[in-house]
mmCIF file of N, CA and C in Angstrom:
data_model
loop_
_atom_site.group_PDB
_atom_site.id
_atom_site.type_symbol
_atom_site.label_atom_id
_atom_site.label_comp_id
_atom_site.label_asym_id
_atom_site.label_seq_id
_atom_site.Cartn_x
_atom_site.Cartn_y
_atom_site.Cartn_z
ATOM 1 N N UNK A 1 136.748 143.917 199.804
ATOM 2 C CA UNK A 1 135.402 144.240 199.890
ATOM 3 C C UNK A 1 135.873 145.072 198.154
ATOM 4 N N UNK A 2 134.028 145.392 197.842
ATOM 5 C CA UNK A 2 133.817 145.938 196.376
ATOM 6 C C UNK A 2 133.485 147.561 197.016
ATOM 7 N N UNK A 3 134.485 148.529 196.373
ATOM 8 C CA UNK A 3 134.492 149.870 196.717
ATOM 9 C C UNK A 3 132.704 150.271 196.173
ATOM 10 N N UNK A 4 132.130 151.453 197.045
ATOM 11 C CA UNK A 4 131.029 151.783 196.751
ATOM 12 C C UNK A 4 130.851 152.555 195.536
ATOM 13 N N UNK A 5 129.759 152.332 194.559
ATOM 14 C CA UNK A 5 129.912 152.951 193.772
ATOM 15 C C UNK A 5 130.719 152.460 192.373
ATOM 16 N N UNK A 6 131.364 151.159 192.341
ATOM 17 C CA UNK A 6 131.794 150.560 191.696
ATOM 18 C C UNK A 6 131.218 150.097 190.227
ATOM 19 N N UNK A 7 131.645 149.803 189.325
ATOM 20 C CA UNK A 7 131.123 149.491 187.959
ATOM 21 C C UNK A 7 131.139 147.942 187.856
ATOM 22 N N UNK A 8 130.506 147.031 187.945
ATOM 23 C CA UNK A 8 130.616 145.627 188.398
ATOM 24 C C UNK A 8 130.223 145.378 186.333
ATOM 25 N N UNK A 9 130.565 144.297 186.057
ATOM 26 C CA UNK A 9 130.710 143.552 184.786
ATOM 27 C C UNK A 9 130.573 142.016 184.818
ATOM 28 N N UNK A 10 129.293 141.386 184.234
ATOM 29 C CA UNK A 10 129.429 140.131 184.532
ATOM 30 C C UNK A 10 129.407 139.326 183.174
ATOM 31 N N UNK A 11 130.112 138.487 183.107
ATOM 32 C CA UNK A 11 129.964 137.634 181.786
ATOM 33 C C UNK A 11 129.022 136.606 182.292
ATOM 34 N N UNK A 12 128.253 136.234 181.176
ATOM 35 C CA UNK A 12 127.364 135.109 181.220
ATOM 36 C C UNK A 12 127.083 134.430 179.967
ATOM 37 N N UNK A 13 127.360 133.057 180.384
ATOM 38 C CA UNK A 13 127.274 131.996 179.244
ATOM 39 C C UNK A 13 125.790 131.559 178.873
ATOM 40 N N UNK A 14 125.186 131.716 177.965
ATOM 41 C CA UNK A 14 123.790 130.680 177.726
ATOM 42 C C UNK A 14 124.299 129.598 177.340
ATOM 43 N N UNK A 15 123.733 128.380 178.249
ATOM 44 C CA UNK A 15 123.943 126.963 177.735
ATOM 45 C C UNK A 15 123.279 126.333 177.224
ATOM 46 N N UNK A 16 121.579 126.844 177.496
ATOM 47 C CA UNK A 16 120.631 126.218 176.845
ATOM 48 C C UNK A 16 119.461 126.776 176.593
ATOM 49 N N UNK A 17 118.563 126.790 175.530
ATOM 50 C CA UNK A 17 117.556 127.460 175.442
ATOM 51 C C UNK A 17 116.510 126.580 174.862
ATOM 52 N N UNK A 18 115.397 126.398 175.804
ATOM 53 C CA UNK A 18 114.180 125.685 175.753
ATOM 54 C C UNK A 18 112.870 126.459 175.454
ATOM 55 N N UNK A 19 112.546 125.858 174.502
ATOM 56 C CA UNK A 19 110.680 126.820 174.265
ATOM 57 C C UNK A 19 109.792 126.043 175.070
ATOM 58 N N UNK A 20 109.100 126.339 175.761
ATOM 59 C CA UNK A 20 107.540 126.236 176.742
ATOM 60 C C UNK A 20 106.819 126.055 175.975
ATOM 61 N N UNK A 21 106.238 124.515 175.828
ATOM 62 C CA UNK A 21 104.864 124.012 174.976
ATOM 63 C C UNK A 21 104.203 125.263 174.889
ATOM 64 N N UNK A 22 103.590 125.260 173.911
ATOM 65 C CA UNK A 22 102.618 126.349 173.818
ATOM 66 C C UNK A 22 100.969 125.727 173.088
ATOM 67 N N UNK A 23 99.693 126.081 173.195
ATOM 68 C CA UNK A 23 98.496 125.668 172.814
ATOM 69 C C UNK A 23 98.430 126.112 171.858
ATOM 70 N N UNK A 24 97.805 125.631 170.884
ATOM 71 C CA UNK A 24 97.607 126.117 169.462
ATOM 72 C C UNK A 24 95.915 126.499 169.456
ATOM 73 N N UNK A 25 95.472 127.403 169.404
ATOM 74 C CA UNK A 25 93.817 127.637 169.215
ATOM 75 C C UNK A 25 93.822 127.473 168.088
ATOM 76 N N UNK A 26 92.935 127.236 167.760
ATOM 77 C CA UNK A 26 91.957 126.883 166.270
ATOM 78 C C UNK A 26 90.865 127.139 166.002
ATOM 79 N N UNK A 27 90.465 127.591 164.646
ATOM 80 C CA UNK A 27 88.761 127.814 164.108
ATOM 81 C C UNK A 27 88.090 126.756 163.481
ATOM 82 N N UNK A 28 87.083 126.566 163.265
ATOM 83 C CA UNK A 28 86.554 125.466 162.879
ATOM 84 C C UNK A 28 86.953 125.112 161.476
ATOM 85 N N UNK A 29 87.640 125.681 160.512
ATOM 86 C CA UNK A 29 88.289 125.228 159.317
ATOM 87 C C UNK A 29 89.287 124.840 159.594
ATOM 88 N N UNK A 30 90.247 125.155 160.430
ATOM 89 C CA UNK A 30 91.480 124.384 160.811
ATOM 90 C C UNK A 30 90.958 123.067 161.597
ATOM 91 N N UNK A 31 90.169 122.843 161.877
ATOM 92 C CA UNK A 31 89.469 122.127 162.789
ATOM 93 C C UNK A 31 89.001 120.643 161.500
ATOM 94 N N UNK A 32 88.757 121.066 160.625
ATOM 95 C CA UNK A 32 88.022 120.194 159.752
ATOM 96 C C UNK A 32 89.452 119.873 159.180
ATOM 97 N N UNK A 33 90.510 120.895 159.006
ATOM 98 C CA UNK A 33 91.590 120.322 157.907
ATOM 99 C C UNK A 33 92.705 119.070 158.989
ATOM 100 N N UNK A 34 92.520 119.364 160.279
ATOM 101 C CA UNK A 34 93.253 118.229 160.771
ATOM 102 C C UNK A 34 92.585 116.875 161.164
ATOM 103 N N UNK A 35 91.207 117.121 161.462
ATOM 104 C CA UNK A 35 90.500 116.233 161.200
ATOM 105 C C UNK A 35 90.648 115.543 159.939
ATOM 106 N N UNK A 36 90.554 115.587 158.810
ATOM 107 C CA UNK A 36 90.936 114.855 157.548
ATOM 108 C C UNK A 36 92.249 114.233 157.501
ATOM 109 N N UNK A 37 93.521 114.919 158.676
ATOM 110 C CA UNK A 37 94.609 114.624 158.733
ATOM 111 C C UNK A 37 94.453 112.983 159.380
ATOM 112 N N UNK A 38 93.668 112.900 160.308
ATOM 113 C CA UNK A 38 93.398 111.877 160.957
ATOM 114 C C UNK A 38 93.789 112.632 162.751
ATOM 115 N N UNK A 39 93.896 113.732 162.876
ATOM 116 C CA UNK A 39 93.835 114.000 164.287
ATOM 117 C C UNK A 39 92.850 113.576 165.107
ATOM 118 N N UNK A 40 93.162 112.851 166.478
ATOM 119 C CA UNK A 40 92.087 112.750 167.342
ATOM 120 C C UNK A 40 91.462 114.017 168.027
ATOM 121 N N UNK A 41 90.257 114.078 168.316
ATOM 122 C CA UNK A 41 89.261 115.016 168.904
ATOM 123 C C UNK A 41 88.660 114.483 170.093
ATOM 124 N N UNK A 42 89.101 115.055 171.286
ATOM 125 C CA UNK A 42 88.399 114.668 172.411
ATOM 126 C C UNK A 42 87.506 115.615 172.911
ATOM 127 N N UNK A 43 86.077 115.803 172.874
ATOM 128 C CA UNK A 43 85.262 116.566 173.455
ATOM 129 C C UNK A 43 85.221 116.381 175.380
ATOM 130 N N UNK A 44 85.526 117.131 175.820
ATOM 131 C CA UNK A 44 85.454 117.312 177.259
ATOM 132 C C UNK A 44 84.585 117.273 178.070
ATOM 133 N N UNK A 45 83.212 117.846 177.288
ATOM 134 C CA UNK A 45 81.722 117.871 177.842
ATOM 135 C C UNK A 45 81.095 116.975 178.797
ATOM 136 N N UNK A 46 80.040 117.732 179.334
ATOM 137 C CA UNK A 46 79.315 116.346 180.422
ATOM 138 C C UNK A 46 78.200 115.624 179.529
ATOM 139 N N UNK A 47 77.964 114.468 179.895
ATOM 140 C CA UNK A 47 77.374 113.334 179.254
ATOM 141 C C UNK A 47 75.962 114.505 178.693
ATOM 142 N N UNK A 48 75.287 115.378 179.608
ATOM 143 C CA UNK A 48 73.961 115.891 179.132
ATOM 144 C C UNK A 48 73.996 116.579 177.908
ATOM 145 N N UNK A 49 75.255 117.793 177.801
ATOM 146 C CA UNK A 49 75.997 118.188 176.926
ATOM 147 C C UNK A 49 75.972 117.751 175.471
ATOM 148 N N UNK A 50 76.408 116.359 175.645
ATOM 149 C CA UNK A 50 76.751 115.627 174.396
ATOM 150 C C UNK A 50 75.435 115.314 174.012
ATOM 151 N N UNK A 51 74.911 114.824 174.601
ATOM 152 C CA UNK A 51 72.999 114.351 174.313
ATOM 153 C C UNK A 51 72.314 115.089 173.764
ATOM 154 N N UNK A 52 72.529 116.554 174.471
ATOM 155 C CA UNK A 52 71.596 117.704 174.169
ATOM 156 C C UNK A 52 72.122 118.636 172.377
ATOM 157 N N UNK A 53 73.670 118.544 171.863
ATOM 158 C CA UNK A 53 73.748 118.829 170.967
ATOM 159 C C UNK A 53 74.518 117.984 169.876
ATOM 160 N N UNK A 54 74.909 116.700 170.319
ATOM 161 C CA UNK A 54 75.761 116.005 169.474
ATOM 162 C C UNK A 54 77.394 116.155 169.865
ATOM 163 N N UNK A 55 78.114 115.814 169.188
ATOM 164 C CA UNK A 55 79.482 115.670 169.106
ATOM 165 C C UNK A 55 80.254 115.611 167.591
ATOM 166 N N UNK A 56 81.008 116.684 167.557
ATOM 167 C CA UNK A 56 81.462 116.290 165.880
ATOM 168 C C UNK A 56 82.036 114.690 165.702
ATOM 169 N N UNK A 57 81.856 114.687 164.871
ATOM 170 C CA UNK A 57 81.868 113.164 164.063
ATOM 171 C C UNK A 57 83.076 112.808 164.648
ATOM 172 N N UNK A 58 83.439 111.554 165.314
ATOM 173 C CA UNK A 58 84.953 111.078 165.160
ATOM 174 C C UNK A 58 85.681 111.561 166.538
ATOM 175 N N UNK A 59 84.708 112.247 166.984
ATOM 176 C CA UNK A 59 85.131 112.743 168.440
ATOM 177 C C UNK A 59 84.890 111.960 169.827
ATOM 178 N N UNK A 60 86.067 111.697 170.550
ATOM 179 C CA UNK A 60 85.832 110.599 171.941
ATOM 180 C C UNK A 60 85.156 111.603 172.537
ATOM 181 N N UNK A 61 84.708 110.768 173.585
ATOM 182 C CA UNK A 61 83.855 111.673 174.734
ATOM 183 C C UNK A 61 84.762 111.072 176.233
ATOM 184 N N UNK A 62 85.329 112.275 176.531
ATOM 185 C CA UNK A 62 85.771 112.111 178.179
ATOM 186 C C UNK A 62 85.518 113.480 179.058
ATOM 187 N N UNK A 63 84.815 113.191 179.607
ATOM 188 C CA UNK A 63 84.543 114.222 180.676
ATOM 189 C C UNK A 63 85.517 114.894 181.601
ATOM 190 N N UNK A 64 85.967 116.363 181.464
ATOM 191 C CA UNK A 64 87.074 116.907 182.031
ATOM 192 C C UNK A 64 86.349 117.313 183.571
ATOM 193 N N UNK A 65 85.384 117.991 183.720
ATOM 194 C CA UNK A 65 85.051 118.614 184.660
ATOM 195 C C UNK A 65 83.896 118.313 184.886
ATOM 196 N N UNK A 66 83.181 118.041 186.229
ATOM 197 C CA UNK A 66 81.981 117.481 187.211
ATOM 198 C C UNK A 66 80.593 118.824 186.914
ATOM 199 N N UNK A 67 79.670 118.382 186.840
ATOM 200 C CA UNK A 67 78.428 119.931 187.061
ATOM 201 C C UNK A 67 79.027 120.943 188.067
ATOM 202 N N UNK A 68 79.610 120.515 188.874
ATOM 203 C CA UNK A 68 79.932 121.807 190.012
ATOM 204 C C UNK A 68 81.496 122.247 189.270
ATOM 205 N N UNK A 69 82.102 121.929 188.350
ATOM 206 C CA UNK A 69 83.304 122.681 187.635
ATOM 207 C C UNK A 69 84.513 121.806 188.323
ATOM 208 N N UNK A 70 84.632 120.764 189.551
ATOM 209 C CA UNK A 70 85.568 120.084 189.610
ATOM 210 C C UNK A 70 86.301 119.154 188.780
ATOM 211 N N UNK A 71 87.665 119.215 188.810
ATOM 212 C CA UNK A 71 88.104 118.315 187.882
ATOM 213 C C UNK A 71 88.053 117.099 188.295
ATOM 214 N N UNK A 72 87.572 115.868 187.364
ATOM 215 C CA UNK A 72 87.225 114.928 187.416
ATOM 216 C C UNK A 72 88.548 114.026 187.674
ATOM 217 N N UNK A 73 88.144 113.142 188.628
ATOM 218 C CA UNK A 73 89.999 112.697 189.170
ATOM 219 C C UNK A 73 90.293 111.463 188.147
ATOM 220 N N UNK A 74 89.350 110.937 187.718
ATOM 221 C CA UNK A 74 89.764 109.745 186.525
ATOM 222 C C UNK A 74 90.332 110.303 185.074
ATOM 223 N N UNK A 75 89.913 111.822 185.081
ATOM 224 C CA UNK A 75 90.382 111.821 183.473
ATOM 225 C C UNK A 75 92.124 112.098 183.120
ATOM 226 N N UNK A 76 92.859 112.457 184.204
ATOM 227 C CA UNK A 76 94.218 112.047 183.560
ATOM 228 C C UNK A 76 94.674 110.813 182.741
ATOM 229 N N UNK A 77 94.209 109.692 183.624
ATOM 230 C CA UNK A 77 94.586 108.431 183.631
ATOM 231 C C UNK A 77 93.585 107.996 182.052
ATOM 232 N N UNK A 78 92.641 108.217 182.012
ATOM 233 C CA UNK A 78 91.983 108.244 180.775
ATOM 234 C C UNK A 78 92.542 108.668 179.321
ATOM 235 N N UNK A 79 93.002 110.375 179.556
ATOM 236 C CA UNK A 79 93.238 110.773 178.443
ATOM 237 C C UNK A 79 94.767 110.100 178.153
ATOM 238 N N UNK A 80 95.678 109.720 179.131
ATOM 239 C CA UNK A 80 96.567 109.004 178.748
ATOM 240 C C UNK A 80 96.725 107.673 178.159
ATOM 241 N N UNK A 81 95.536 107.428 178.353
ATOM 242 C CA UNK A 81 95.504 106.045 177.505
ATOM 243 C C UNK A 81 95.112 106.008 176.079
ATOM 244 N N UNK A 82 94.407 107.349 176.033
ATOM 245 C CA UNK A 82 93.831 107.617 174.593
ATOM 246 C C UNK A 82 94.429 108.463 173.519
ATOM 247 N N UNK A 83 95.543 109.512 174.413
ATOM 248 C CA UNK A 83 96.457 110.150 173.811
ATOM 249 C C UNK A 83 97.821 110.184 174.418
ATOM 250 N N UNK A 84 98.758 110.043 173.637
ATOM 251 C CA UNK A 84 99.940 110.044 173.989
ATOM 252 C C UNK A 84 101.028 111.455 173.829
ATOM 253 N N UNK A 85 101.931 111.944 174.638
ATOM 254 C CA UNK A 85 102.159 113.097 174.877
ATOM 255 C C UNK A 85 103.092 113.667 173.846
ATOM 256 N N UNK A 86 103.360 113.301 172.413
ATOM 257 C CA UNK A 86 103.830 113.579 171.472
ATOM 258 C C UNK A 86 102.816 113.799 170.359
ATOM 259 N N UNK A 87 101.484 112.964 170.532
ATOM 260 C CA UNK A 87 100.497 113.021 169.166
ATOM 261 C C UNK A 87 99.370 114.491 169.452
ATOM 262 N N UNK A 88 99.311 114.936 168.139
ATOM 263 C CA UNK A 88 98.087 116.029 168.039
ATOM 264 C C UNK A 88 97.057 115.370 168.360
ATOM 265 N N UNK A 89 96.512 116.422 169.101
ATOM 266 C CA UNK A 89 94.831 116.396 169.929
ATOM 267 C C UNK A 89 94.021 117.413 169.602
ATOM 268 N N UNK A 90 93.072 117.770 169.249
ATOM 269 C CA UNK A 90 91.975 118.651 169.192
ATOM 270 C C UNK A 90 91.066 118.517 170.572
ATOM 271 N N UNK A 91 91.283 119.431 171.596
ATOM 272 C CA UNK A 91 90.044 119.607 172.532
ATOM 273 C C UNK A 91 89.152 120.461 172.125
ATOM 274 N N UNK A 92 87.761 120.341 172.881
ATOM 275 C CA UNK A 92 86.503 120.830 172.383
ATOM 276 C C UNK A 92 85.508 120.851 173.487
ATOM 277 N N UNK A 93 84.778 121.871 174.036
ATOM 278 C CA UNK A 93 83.838 122.275 174.772
ATOM 279 C C UNK A 93 82.572 122.622 174.467
ATOM 280 N N UNK A 94 82.048 123.203 175.205
ATOM 281 C CA UNK A 94 80.964 124.333 174.783
ATOM 282 C C UNK A 94 81.359 125.411 173.891
ATOM 283 N N UNK A 95 82.130 126.565 174.754
ATOM 284 C CA UNK A 95 82.606 127.619 174.447
ATOM 285 C C UNK A 95 83.855 127.845 174.103
ATOM 286 N N UNK A 96 84.791 126.785 174.621
ATOM 287 C CA UNK A 96 86.404 127.004 174.521
ATOM 288 C C UNK A 96 86.754 127.433 175.750
ATOM 289 N N UNK A 97 86.070 127.849 176.780
ATOM 290 C CA UNK A 97 86.474 128.371 178.345
ATOM 291 C C UNK A 97 87.512 127.355 178.975
ATOM 292 N N UNK A 98 86.758 125.673 178.715
ATOM 293 C CA UNK A 98 87.249 124.602 179.803
ATOM 294 C C UNK A 98 88.055 124.042 179.122
ATOM 295 N N UNK A 99 88.051 123.835 177.382
ATOM 296 C CA UNK A 99 89.232 123.352 176.636
ATOM 297 C C UNK A 99 90.255 124.019 176.774
ATOM 298 N N UNK A 100 90.295 125.257 176.887
ATOM 299 C CA UNK A 100 91.499 126.284 176.965
ATOM 300 C C UNK A 100 92.442 126.107 178.274
ATOM 301 N N UNK A 101 91.667 125.969 179.210
ATOM 302 C CA UNK A 101 92.222 125.930 180.668
ATOM 303 C C UNK A 101 92.673 124.305 180.836
ATOM 304 N N UNK A 102 92.074 123.616 179.926
ATOM 305 C CA UNK A 102 92.820 122.198 180.364
ATOM 306 C C UNK A 102 93.856 121.996 179.525
ATOM 307 N N UNK A 103 94.057 122.434 178.334
ATOM 308 C CA UNK A 103 95.212 122.773 177.410
ATOM 309 C C UNK A 103 95.940 123.226 177.764
ATOM 310 N N UNK A 104 96.303 124.354 178.615
ATOM 311 C CA UNK A 104 97.176 124.897 179.257
ATOM 312 C C UNK A 104 97.774 123.868 180.211
ATOM 313 N N UNK A 105 97.376 123.228 180.966
ATOM 314 C CA UNK A 105 97.477 122.374 182.076
ATOM 315 C C UNK A 105 98.192 120.948 181.468
ATOM 316 N N UNK A 106 97.636 121.092 180.536
ATOM 317 C CA UNK A 106 98.337 119.680 179.850
ATOM 318 C C UNK A 106 99.377 120.053 179.043
ATOM 319 N N UNK A 107 99.579 121.147 178.753
ATOM 320 C CA UNK A 107 101.049 121.507 178.105
ATOM 321 C C UNK A 107 102.109 121.811 179.129
ATOM 322 N N UNK A 108 101.725 122.809 180.439
ATOM 323 C CA UNK A 108 102.721 122.742 181.465
ATOM 324 C C UNK A 108 102.569 121.783 182.184
ATOM 325 N N UNK A 109 101.980 121.200 182.437
ATOM 326 C CA UNK A 109 102.084 120.060 183.595
ATOM 327 C C UNK A 109 102.376 118.815 183.298
ATOM 328 N N UNK A 110 101.536 118.536 181.958
ATOM 329 C CA UNK A 110 101.405 116.689 181.986
ATOM 330 C C UNK A 110 102.504 116.389 180.683
ATOM 331 N N UNK A 111 103.167 117.670 180.076
ATOM 332 C CA UNK A 111 104.319 117.422 179.018
ATOM 333 C C UNK A 111 103.511 117.198 177.610
ATOM 334 N N UNK A 112 102.332 117.562 177.022
ATOM 335 C CA UNK A 112 101.665 117.182 175.980
ATOM 336 C C UNK A 112 102.094 118.227 175.440
ATOM 337 N N UNK A 113 102.563 118.156 174.055
ATOM 338 C CA UNK A 113 103.199 119.471 173.011
ATOM 339 C C UNK A 113 102.608 119.824 171.766
ATOM 340 N N UNK A 114 101.504 119.027 171.640
ATOM 341 C CA UNK A 114 100.433 119.125 170.625
ATOM 342 C C UNK A 114 99.044 119.304 170.547
ATOM 343 N N UNK A 115 99.049 120.156 171.910
ATOM 344 C CA UNK A 115 97.398 120.435 171.902
ATOM 345 C C UNK A 115 96.593 121.551 171.003
ATOM 346 N N UNK A 116 95.683 121.585 170.603
ATOM 347 C CA UNK A 116 94.717 122.234 169.760
ATOM 348 C C UNK A 116 93.375 122.433 170.426
ATOM 349 N N UNK A 117 93.140 123.800 170.577
ATOM 350 C CA UNK A 117 92.076 124.020 171.676
ATOM 351 C C UNK A 117 90.952 124.519 170.454
ATOM 352 N N UNK A 118 89.910 123.959 170.023
ATOM 353 C CA UNK A 118 88.699 124.698 169.380
ATOM 354 C C UNK A 118 88.226 126.038 170.280
ATOM 355 N N UNK A 119 88.713 127.058 169.601
ATOM 356 C CA UNK A 119 88.549 128.548 170.576
ATOM 357 C C UNK A 119 87.134 128.689 170.925
ATOM 358 N N UNK A 120 86.154 128.844 169.839
ATOM 359 C CA UNK A 120 84.994 129.136 170.139
ATOM 360 C C UNK A 120 84.060 127.660 170.528
ATOM 361 N N UNK A 121 84.688 126.482 170.633
ATOM 362 C CA UNK A 121 83.667 125.520 170.826
ATOM 363 C C UNK A 121 82.907 125.185 169.934
ATOM 364 N N UNK A 122 81.831 124.041 170.650
ATOM 365 C CA UNK A 122 80.732 123.302 170.016
ATOM 366 C C UNK A 122 79.728 124.405 169.364
ATOM 367 N N UNK A 123 79.486 125.322 170.152
ATOM 368 C CA UNK A 123 78.488 126.009 170.216
ATOM 369 C C UNK A 123 78.775 126.824 168.664
ATOM 370 N N UNK A 124 79.779 127.458 168.228
ATOM 371 C CA UNK A 124 80.153 127.854 167.470
ATOM 372 C C UNK A 124 80.344 127.269 165.914
ATOM 373 N N UNK A 125 80.840 126.211 166.314
ATOM 374 C CA UNK A 125 80.862 125.080 165.482
ATOM 375 C C UNK A 125 79.706 124.783 164.744
ATOM 376 N N UNK A 126 78.512 124.754 165.620
ATOM 377 C CA UNK A 126 77.090 124.246 165.461
ATOM 378 C C UNK A 126 76.611 125.418 164.688
ATOM 379 N N UNK A 127 76.485 126.716 165.016
ATOM 380 C CA UNK A 127 76.149 127.931 164.702
ATOM 381 C C UNK A 127 76.145 128.249 163.371
ATOM 382 N N UNK A 128 77.433 127.704 162.874
ATOM 383 C CA UNK A 128 78.265 128.501 161.564
ATOM 384 C C UNK A 128 77.586 126.950 160.875
ATOM 385 N N UNK A 129 76.666 125.974 161.097
ATOM 386 C CA UNK A 129 76.046 125.206 160.090
ATOM 387 C C UNK A 129 77.017 123.857 160.266
ATOM 388 N N UNK A 130 77.949 123.671 160.704
ATOM 389 C CA UNK A 130 79.014 122.176 160.692
ATOM 390 C C UNK A 130 77.975 121.085 161.604
ATOM 391 N N UNK A 131 77.908 120.411 161.198
ATOM 392 C CA UNK A 131 76.943 119.353 161.480
ATOM 393 C C UNK A 131 77.421 118.182 162.646
ATOM 394 N N UNK A 132 76.690 117.692 163.898
ATOM 395 C CA UNK A 132 77.242 116.966 164.658
ATOM 396 C C UNK A 132 76.476 115.813 164.787
ATOM 397 N N UNK A 133 76.847 114.372 165.393
ATOM 398 C CA UNK A 133 76.436 113.490 165.550
ATOM 399 C C UNK A 133 76.082 112.760 167.185
ATOM 400 N N UNK A 134 75.467 112.347 166.858
ATOM 401 C CA UNK A 134 74.730 111.356 168.468
ATOM 402 C C UNK A 134 76.064 111.050 168.877
ATOM 403 N N UNK A 135 76.016 110.980 170.092
ATOM 404 C CA UNK A 135 77.498 110.201 170.938
ATOM 405 C C UNK A 135 77.191 108.869 171.021
ATOM 406 N N UNK A 136 77.745 107.979 171.093
ATOM 407 C CA UNK A 136 77.995 106.349 170.829
ATOM 408 C C UNK A 136 78.178 105.817 172.456
#
């Protein structure tokens, strides 16, 4: 037995370090730069929102949450068909809340490593005078 009040020393060997994937929050100027590099943009809003405001040119439209805020069950398979886990992608929603939540899930649970979240969403994109186009 170890006597009471004994000083114990442990030798620990670090075997590996692995970085937890992180989400990159971006602003409108960074989105424009990434867009010029050919990075995919996925607008995760509802069809009624796309119709109301338009979308950023070149965006793929793929609804992630329904009108009650529930996750759309077909989203994961459709997203995987569109974006590879190691491919850069930008997620866009109205104000950045839905895309932020989804970005975390995609990196922490689905293995995506290059997710960019448009921090203030399409609302700020439009308020800063950037153009939108009608969804196809």
